[in-house]
PDB file of N, CA and C in Angstrom:
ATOM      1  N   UNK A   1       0.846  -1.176   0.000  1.00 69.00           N
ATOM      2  CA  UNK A   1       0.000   0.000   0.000  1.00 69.00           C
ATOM      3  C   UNK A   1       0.893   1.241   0.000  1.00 69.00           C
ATOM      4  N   UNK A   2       0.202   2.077  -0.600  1.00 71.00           N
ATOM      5  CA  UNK A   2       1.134   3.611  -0.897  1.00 71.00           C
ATOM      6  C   UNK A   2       0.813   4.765   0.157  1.00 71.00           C
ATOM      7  N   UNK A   3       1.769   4.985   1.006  1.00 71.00           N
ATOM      8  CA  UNK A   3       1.030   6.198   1.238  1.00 71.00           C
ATOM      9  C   UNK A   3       1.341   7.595   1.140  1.00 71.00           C
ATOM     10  N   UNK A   4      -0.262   8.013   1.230  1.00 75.00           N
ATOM     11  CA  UNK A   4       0.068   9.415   0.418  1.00 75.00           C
ATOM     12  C   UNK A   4       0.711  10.782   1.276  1.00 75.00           C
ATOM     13  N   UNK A   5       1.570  11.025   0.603  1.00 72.00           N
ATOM     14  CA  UNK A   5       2.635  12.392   1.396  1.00 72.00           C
ATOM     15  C   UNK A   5       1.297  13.187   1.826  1.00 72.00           C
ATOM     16  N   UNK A   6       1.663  13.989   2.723  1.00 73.00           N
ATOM     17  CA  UNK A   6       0.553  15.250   3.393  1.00 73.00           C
ATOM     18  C   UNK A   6       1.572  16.090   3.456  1.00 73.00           C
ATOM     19  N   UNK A   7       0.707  17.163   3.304  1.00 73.00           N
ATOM     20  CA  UNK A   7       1.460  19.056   3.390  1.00 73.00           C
ATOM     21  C   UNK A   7       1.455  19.487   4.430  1.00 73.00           C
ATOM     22  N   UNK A   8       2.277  20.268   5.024  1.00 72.00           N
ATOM     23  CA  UNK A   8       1.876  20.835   6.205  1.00 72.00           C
ATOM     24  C   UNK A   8       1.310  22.105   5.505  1.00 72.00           C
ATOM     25  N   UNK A   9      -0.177  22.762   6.502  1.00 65.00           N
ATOM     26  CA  UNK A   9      -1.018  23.815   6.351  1.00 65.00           C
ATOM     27  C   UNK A   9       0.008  24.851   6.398  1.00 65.00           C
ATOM     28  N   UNK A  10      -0.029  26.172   5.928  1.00 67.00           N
ATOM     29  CA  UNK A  10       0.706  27.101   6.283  1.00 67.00           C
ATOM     30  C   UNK A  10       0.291  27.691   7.588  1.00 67.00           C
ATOM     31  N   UNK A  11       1.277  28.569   8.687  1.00 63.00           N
ATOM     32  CA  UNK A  11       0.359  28.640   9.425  1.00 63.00           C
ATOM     33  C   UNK A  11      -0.864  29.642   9.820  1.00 63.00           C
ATOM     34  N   UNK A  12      -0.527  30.458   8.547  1.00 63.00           N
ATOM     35  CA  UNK A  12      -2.152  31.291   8.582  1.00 63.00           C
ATOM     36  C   UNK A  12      -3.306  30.359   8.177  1.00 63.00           C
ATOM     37  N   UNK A  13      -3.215  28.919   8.056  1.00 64.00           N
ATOM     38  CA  UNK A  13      -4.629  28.313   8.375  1.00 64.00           C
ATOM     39  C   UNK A  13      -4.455  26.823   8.968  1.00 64.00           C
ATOM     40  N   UNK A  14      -3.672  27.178  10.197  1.00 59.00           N
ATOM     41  CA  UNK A  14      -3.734  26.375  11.018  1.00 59.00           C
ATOM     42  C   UNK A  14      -4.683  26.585  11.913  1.00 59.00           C
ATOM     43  N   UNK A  15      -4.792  25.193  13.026  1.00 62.00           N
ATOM     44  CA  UNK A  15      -6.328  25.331  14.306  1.00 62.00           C
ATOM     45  C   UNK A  15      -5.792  25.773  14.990  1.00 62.00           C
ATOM     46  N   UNK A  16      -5.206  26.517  15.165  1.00 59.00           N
ATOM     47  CA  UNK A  16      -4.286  27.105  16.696  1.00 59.00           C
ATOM     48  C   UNK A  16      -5.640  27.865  17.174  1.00 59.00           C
ATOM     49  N   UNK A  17      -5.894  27.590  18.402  1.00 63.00           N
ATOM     50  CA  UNK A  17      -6.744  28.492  19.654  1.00 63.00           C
ATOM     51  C   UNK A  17      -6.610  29.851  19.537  1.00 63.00           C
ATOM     52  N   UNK A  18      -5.041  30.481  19.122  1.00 69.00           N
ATOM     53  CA  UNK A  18      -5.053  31.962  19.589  1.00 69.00           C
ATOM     54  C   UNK A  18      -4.842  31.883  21.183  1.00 69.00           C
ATOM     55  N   UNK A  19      -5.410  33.092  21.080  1.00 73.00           N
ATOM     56  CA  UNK A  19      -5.296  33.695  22.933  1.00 73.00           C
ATOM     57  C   UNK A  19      -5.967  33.637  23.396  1.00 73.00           C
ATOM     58  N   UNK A  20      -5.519  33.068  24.821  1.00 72.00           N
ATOM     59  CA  UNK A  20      -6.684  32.655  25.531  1.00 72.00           C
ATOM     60  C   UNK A  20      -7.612  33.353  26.243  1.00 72.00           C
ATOM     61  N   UNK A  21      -8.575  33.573  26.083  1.00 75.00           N
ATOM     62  CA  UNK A  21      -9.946  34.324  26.743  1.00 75.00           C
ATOM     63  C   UNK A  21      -9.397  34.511  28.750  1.00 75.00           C
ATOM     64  N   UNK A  22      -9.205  35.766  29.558  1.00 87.00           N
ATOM     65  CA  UNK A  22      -8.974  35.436  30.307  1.00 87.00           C
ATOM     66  C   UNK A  22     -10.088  35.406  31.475  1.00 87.00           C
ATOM     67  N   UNK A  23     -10.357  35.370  32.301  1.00 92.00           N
ATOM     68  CA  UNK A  23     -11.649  35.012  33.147  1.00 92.00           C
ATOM     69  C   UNK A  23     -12.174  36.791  33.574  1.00 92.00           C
ATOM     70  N   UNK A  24     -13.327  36.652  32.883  1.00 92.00           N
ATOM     71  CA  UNK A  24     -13.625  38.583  33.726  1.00 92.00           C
ATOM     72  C   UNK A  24     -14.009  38.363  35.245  1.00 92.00           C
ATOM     73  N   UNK A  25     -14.115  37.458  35.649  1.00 94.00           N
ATOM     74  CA  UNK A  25     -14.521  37.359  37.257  1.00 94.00           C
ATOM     75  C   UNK A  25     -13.099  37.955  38.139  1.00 94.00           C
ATOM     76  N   UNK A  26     -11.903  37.172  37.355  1.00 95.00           N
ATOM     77  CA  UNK A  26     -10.465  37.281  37.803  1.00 95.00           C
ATOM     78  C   UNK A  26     -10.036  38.683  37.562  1.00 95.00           C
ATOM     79  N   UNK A  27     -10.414  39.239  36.293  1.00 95.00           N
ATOM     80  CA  UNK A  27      -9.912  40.784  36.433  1.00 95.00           C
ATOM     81  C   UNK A  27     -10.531  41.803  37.064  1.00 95.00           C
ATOM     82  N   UNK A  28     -12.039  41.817  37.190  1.00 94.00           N
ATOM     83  CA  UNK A  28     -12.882  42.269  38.183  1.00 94.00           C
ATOM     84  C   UNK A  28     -12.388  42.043  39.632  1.00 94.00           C
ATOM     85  N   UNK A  29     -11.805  40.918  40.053  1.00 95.00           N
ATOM     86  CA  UNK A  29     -11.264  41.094  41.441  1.00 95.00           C
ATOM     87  C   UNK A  29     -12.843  40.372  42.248  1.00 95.00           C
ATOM     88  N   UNK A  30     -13.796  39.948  40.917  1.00 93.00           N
ATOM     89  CA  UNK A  30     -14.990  39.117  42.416  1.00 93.00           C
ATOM     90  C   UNK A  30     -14.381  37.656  42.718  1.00 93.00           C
ATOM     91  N   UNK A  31     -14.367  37.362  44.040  1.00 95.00           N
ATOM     92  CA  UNK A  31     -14.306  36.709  45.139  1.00 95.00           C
ATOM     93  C   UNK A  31     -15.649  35.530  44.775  1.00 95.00           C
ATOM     94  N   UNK A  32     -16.523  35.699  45.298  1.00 95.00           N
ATOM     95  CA  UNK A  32     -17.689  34.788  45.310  1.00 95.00           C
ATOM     96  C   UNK A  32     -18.872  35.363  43.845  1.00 95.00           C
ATOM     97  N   UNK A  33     -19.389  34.845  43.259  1.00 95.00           N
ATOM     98  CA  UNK A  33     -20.115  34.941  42.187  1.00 95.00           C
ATOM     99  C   UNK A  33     -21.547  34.943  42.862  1.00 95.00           C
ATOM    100  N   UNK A  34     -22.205  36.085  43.046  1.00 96.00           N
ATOM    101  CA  UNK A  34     -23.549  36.258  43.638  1.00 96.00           C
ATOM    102  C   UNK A  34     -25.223  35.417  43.190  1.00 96.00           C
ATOM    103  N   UNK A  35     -25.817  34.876  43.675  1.00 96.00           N
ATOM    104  CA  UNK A  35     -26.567  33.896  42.616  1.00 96.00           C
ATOM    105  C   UNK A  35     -27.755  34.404  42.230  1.00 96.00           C
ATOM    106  N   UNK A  36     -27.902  35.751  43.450  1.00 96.00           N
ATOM    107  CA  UNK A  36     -28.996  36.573  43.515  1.00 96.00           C
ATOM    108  C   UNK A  36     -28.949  37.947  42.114  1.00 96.00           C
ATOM    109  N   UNK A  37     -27.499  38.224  41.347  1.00 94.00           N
ATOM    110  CA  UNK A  37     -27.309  39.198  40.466  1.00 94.00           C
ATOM    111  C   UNK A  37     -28.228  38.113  39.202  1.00 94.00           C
ATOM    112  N   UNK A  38     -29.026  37.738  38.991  1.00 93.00           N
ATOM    113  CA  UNK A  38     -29.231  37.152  38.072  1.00 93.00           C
ATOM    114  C   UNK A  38     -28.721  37.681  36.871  1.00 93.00           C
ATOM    115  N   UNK A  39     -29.261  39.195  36.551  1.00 94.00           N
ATOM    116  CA  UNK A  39     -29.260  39.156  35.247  1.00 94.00           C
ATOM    117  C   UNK A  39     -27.538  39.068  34.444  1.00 94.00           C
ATOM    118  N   UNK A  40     -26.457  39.070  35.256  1.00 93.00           N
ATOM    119  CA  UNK A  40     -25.226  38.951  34.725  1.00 93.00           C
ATOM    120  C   UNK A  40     -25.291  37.770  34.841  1.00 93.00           C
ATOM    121  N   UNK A  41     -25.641  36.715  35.932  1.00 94.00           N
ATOM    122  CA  UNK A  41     -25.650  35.590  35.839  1.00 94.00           C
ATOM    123  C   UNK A  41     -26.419  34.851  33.751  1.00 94.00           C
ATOM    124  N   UNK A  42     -27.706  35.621  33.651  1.00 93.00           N
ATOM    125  CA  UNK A  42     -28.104  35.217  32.154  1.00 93.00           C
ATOM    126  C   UNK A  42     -26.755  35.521  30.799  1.00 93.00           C
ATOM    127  N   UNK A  43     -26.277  36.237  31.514  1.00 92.00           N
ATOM    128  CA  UNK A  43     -25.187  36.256  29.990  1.00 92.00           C
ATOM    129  C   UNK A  43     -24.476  35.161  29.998  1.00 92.00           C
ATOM    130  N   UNK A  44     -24.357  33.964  30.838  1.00 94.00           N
ATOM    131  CA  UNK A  44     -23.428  32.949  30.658  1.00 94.00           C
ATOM    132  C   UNK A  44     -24.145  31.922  30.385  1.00 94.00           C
ATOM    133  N   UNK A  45     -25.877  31.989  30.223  1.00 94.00           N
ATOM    134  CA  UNK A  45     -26.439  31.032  29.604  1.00 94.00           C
ATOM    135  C   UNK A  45     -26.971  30.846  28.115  1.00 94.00           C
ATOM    136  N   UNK A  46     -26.993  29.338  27.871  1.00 92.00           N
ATOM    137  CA  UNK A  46     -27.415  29.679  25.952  1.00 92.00           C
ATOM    138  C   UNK A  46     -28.589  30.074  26.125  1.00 92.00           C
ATOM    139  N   UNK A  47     -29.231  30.004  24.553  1.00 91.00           N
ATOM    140  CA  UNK A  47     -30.139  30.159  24.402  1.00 91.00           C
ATOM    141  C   UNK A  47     -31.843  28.942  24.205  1.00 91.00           C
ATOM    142  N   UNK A  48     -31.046  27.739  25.097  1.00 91.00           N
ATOM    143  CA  UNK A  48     -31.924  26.877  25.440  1.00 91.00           C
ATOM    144  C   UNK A  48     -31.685  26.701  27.074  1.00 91.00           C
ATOM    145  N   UNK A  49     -30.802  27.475  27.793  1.00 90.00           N
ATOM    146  CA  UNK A  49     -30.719  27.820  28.998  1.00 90.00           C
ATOM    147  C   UNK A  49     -29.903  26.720  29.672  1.00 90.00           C
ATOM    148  N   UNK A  50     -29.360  26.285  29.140  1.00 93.00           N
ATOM    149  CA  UNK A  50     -27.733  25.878  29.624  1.00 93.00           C
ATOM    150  C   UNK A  50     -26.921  26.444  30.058  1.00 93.00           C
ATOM    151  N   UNK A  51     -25.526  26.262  30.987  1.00 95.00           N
ATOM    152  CA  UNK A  51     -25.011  26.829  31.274  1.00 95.00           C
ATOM    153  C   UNK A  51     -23.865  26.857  30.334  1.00 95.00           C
ATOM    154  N   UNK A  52     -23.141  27.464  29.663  1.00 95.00           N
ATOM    155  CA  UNK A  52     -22.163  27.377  29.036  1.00 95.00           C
ATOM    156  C   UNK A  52     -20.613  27.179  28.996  1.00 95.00           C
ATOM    157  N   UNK A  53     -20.166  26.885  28.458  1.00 94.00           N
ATOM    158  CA  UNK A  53     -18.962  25.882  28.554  1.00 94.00           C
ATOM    159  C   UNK A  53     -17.966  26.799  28.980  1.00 94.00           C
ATOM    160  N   UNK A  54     -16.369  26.671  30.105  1.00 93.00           N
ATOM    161  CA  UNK A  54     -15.586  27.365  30.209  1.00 93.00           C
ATOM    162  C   UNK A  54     -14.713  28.008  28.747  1.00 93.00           C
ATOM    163  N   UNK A  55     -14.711  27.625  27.996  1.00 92.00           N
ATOM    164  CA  UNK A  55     -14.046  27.211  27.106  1.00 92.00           C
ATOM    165  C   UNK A  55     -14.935  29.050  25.516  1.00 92.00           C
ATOM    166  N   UNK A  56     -16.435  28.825  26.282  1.00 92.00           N
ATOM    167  CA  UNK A  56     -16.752  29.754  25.416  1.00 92.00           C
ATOM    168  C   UNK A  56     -16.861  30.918  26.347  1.00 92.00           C
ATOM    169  N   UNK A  57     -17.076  30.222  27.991  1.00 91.00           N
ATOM    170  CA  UNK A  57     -17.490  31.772  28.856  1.00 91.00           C
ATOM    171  C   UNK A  57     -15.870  32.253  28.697  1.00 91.00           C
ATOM    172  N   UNK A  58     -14.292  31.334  28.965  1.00 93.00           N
ATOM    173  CA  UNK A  58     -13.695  32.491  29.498  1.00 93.00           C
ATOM    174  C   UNK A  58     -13.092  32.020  30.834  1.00 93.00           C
ATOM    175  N   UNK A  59     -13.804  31.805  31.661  1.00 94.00           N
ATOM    176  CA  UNK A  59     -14.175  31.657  32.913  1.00 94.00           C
ATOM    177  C   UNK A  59     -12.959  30.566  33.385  1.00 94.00           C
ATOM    178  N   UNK A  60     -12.351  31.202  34.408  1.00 95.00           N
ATOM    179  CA  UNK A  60     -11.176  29.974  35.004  1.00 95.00           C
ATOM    180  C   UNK A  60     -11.788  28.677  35.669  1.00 95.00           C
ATOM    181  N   UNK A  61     -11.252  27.674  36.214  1.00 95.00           N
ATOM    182  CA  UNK A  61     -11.954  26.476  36.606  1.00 95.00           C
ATOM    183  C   UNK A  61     -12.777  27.185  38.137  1.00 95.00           C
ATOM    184  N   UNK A  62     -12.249  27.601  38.948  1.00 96.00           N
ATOM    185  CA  UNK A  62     -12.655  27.877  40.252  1.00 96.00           C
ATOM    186  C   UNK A  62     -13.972  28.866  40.105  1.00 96.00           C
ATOM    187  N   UNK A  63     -13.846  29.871  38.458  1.00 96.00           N
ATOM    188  CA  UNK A  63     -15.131  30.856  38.329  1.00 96.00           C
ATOM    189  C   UNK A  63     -16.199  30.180  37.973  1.00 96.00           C
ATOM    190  N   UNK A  64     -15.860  29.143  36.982  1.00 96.00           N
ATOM    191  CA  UNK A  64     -16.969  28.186  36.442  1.00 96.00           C
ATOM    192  C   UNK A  64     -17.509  27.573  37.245  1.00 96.00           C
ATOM    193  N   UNK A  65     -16.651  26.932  38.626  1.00 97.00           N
ATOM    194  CA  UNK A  65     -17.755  26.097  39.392  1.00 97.00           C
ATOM    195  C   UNK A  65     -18.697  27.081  40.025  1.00 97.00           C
ATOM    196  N   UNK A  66     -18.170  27.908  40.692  1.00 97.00           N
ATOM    197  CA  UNK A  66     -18.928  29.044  41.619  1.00 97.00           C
ATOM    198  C   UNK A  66     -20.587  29.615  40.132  1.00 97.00           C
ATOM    199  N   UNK A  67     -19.823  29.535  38.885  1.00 97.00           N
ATOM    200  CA  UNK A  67     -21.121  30.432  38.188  1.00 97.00           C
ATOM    201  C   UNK A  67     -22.191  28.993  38.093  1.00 97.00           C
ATOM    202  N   UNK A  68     -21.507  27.954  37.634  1.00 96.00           N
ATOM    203  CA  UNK A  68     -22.889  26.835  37.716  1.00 96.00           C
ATOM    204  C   UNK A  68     -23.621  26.737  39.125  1.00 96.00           C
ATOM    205  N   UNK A  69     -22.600  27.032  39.996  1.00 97.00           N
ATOM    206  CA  UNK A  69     -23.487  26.792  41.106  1.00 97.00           C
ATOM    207  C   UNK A  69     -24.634  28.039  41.601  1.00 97.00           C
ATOM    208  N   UNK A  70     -23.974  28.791  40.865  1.00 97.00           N
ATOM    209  CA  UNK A  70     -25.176  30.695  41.223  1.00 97.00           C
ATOM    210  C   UNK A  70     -26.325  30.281  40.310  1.00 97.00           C
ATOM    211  N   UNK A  71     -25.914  29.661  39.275  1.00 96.00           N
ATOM    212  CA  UNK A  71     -27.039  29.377  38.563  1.00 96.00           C
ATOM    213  C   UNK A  71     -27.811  28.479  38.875  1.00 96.00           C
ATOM    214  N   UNK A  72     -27.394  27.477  39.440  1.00 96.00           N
ATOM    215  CA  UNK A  72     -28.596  26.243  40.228  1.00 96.00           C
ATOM    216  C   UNK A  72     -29.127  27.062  41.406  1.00 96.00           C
ATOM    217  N   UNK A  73     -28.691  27.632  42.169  1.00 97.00           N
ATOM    218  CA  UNK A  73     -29.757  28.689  43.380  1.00 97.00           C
ATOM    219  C   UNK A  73     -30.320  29.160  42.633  1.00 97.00           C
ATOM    220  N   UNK A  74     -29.681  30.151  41.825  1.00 96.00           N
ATOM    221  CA  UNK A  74     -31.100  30.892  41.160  1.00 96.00           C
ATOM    222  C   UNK A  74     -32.220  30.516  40.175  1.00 96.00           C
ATOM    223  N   UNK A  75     -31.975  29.001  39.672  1.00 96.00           N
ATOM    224  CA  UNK A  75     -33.143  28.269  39.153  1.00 96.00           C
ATOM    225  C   UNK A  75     -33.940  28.220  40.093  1.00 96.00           C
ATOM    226  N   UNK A  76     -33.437  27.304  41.504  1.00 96.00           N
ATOM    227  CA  UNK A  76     -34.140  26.945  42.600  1.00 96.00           C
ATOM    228  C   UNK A  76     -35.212  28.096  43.147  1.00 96.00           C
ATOM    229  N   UNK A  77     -34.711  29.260  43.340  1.00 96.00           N
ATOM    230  CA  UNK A  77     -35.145  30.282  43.554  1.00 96.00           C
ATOM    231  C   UNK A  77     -35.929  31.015  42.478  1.00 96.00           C
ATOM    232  N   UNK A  78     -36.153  30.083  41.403  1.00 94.00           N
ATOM    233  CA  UNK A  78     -37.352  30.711  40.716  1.00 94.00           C
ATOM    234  C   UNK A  78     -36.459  32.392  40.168  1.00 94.00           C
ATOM    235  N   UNK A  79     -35.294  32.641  40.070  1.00 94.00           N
ATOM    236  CA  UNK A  79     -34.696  33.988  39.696  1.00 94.00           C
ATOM    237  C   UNK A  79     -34.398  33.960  38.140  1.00 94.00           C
ATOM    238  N   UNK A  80     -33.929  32.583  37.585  1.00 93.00           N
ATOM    239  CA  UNK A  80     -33.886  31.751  36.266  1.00 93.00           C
ATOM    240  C   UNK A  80     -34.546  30.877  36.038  1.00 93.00           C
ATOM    241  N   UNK A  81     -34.993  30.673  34.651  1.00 91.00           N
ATOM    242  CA  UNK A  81     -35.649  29.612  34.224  1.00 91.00           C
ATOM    243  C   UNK A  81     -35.044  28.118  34.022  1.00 91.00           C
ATOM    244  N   UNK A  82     -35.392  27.234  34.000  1.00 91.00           N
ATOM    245  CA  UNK A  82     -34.692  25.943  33.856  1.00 91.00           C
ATOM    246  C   UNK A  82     -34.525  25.439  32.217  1.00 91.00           C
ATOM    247  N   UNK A  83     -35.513  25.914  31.618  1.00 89.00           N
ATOM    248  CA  UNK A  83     -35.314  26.050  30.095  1.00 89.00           C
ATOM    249  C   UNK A  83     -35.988  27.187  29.388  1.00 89.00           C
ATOM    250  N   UNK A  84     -35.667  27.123  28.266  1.00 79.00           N
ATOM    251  CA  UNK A  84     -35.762  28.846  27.527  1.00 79.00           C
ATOM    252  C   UNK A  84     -37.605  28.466  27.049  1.00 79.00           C
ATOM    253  N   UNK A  85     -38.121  29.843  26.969  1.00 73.00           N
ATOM    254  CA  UNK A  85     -39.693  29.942  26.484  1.00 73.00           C
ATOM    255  C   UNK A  85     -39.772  30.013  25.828  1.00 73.00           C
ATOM    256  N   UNK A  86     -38.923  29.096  24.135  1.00 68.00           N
ATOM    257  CA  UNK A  86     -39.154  29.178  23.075  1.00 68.00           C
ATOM    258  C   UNK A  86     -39.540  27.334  22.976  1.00 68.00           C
TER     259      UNK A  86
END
């Protein structure tokens, strides 16, 4: 069997990540993630009301747990919805 040579991509169209998104909780200087601020809490959910991935929020590991968890009180608490009203 033959196999076939491969090119390397140049690297203006390589998958490289780029730079990494850094956490706005961390440059803000917040400490605990409030569960009661809802409506900043909604910018980190989709639009079927998920919570969204570190990876698209940004968000360091220690911000991400604290924001899923603001967001399960404030489901509980009736402050967020559990899924979107579409």
């Amino acid at each position: 069997m033959v196999k076939q040579r491969t090119t390397r991509r140049p690297k203006s169209q390589s998958f490289s990540p780029g730079r990494r998104k850094s956490c706005s909780f961390c440059r803000a200087k917040i400490d605990r993630i409030d569960y009661k601020d809802y409506q900043s809490l909604r910018r980190f959910l989709s639009d079927k009301g998920k919570v969204r991935s570190r990876r698209i929020t940004g968000a360091c590991r220690r911000h991400q747990n604290q924001l899923a968890n603001a967001v399960k009180r404030a489901r509980e608490l009736a402050l967020l919805p559990y899924v979107s009203e579409r």
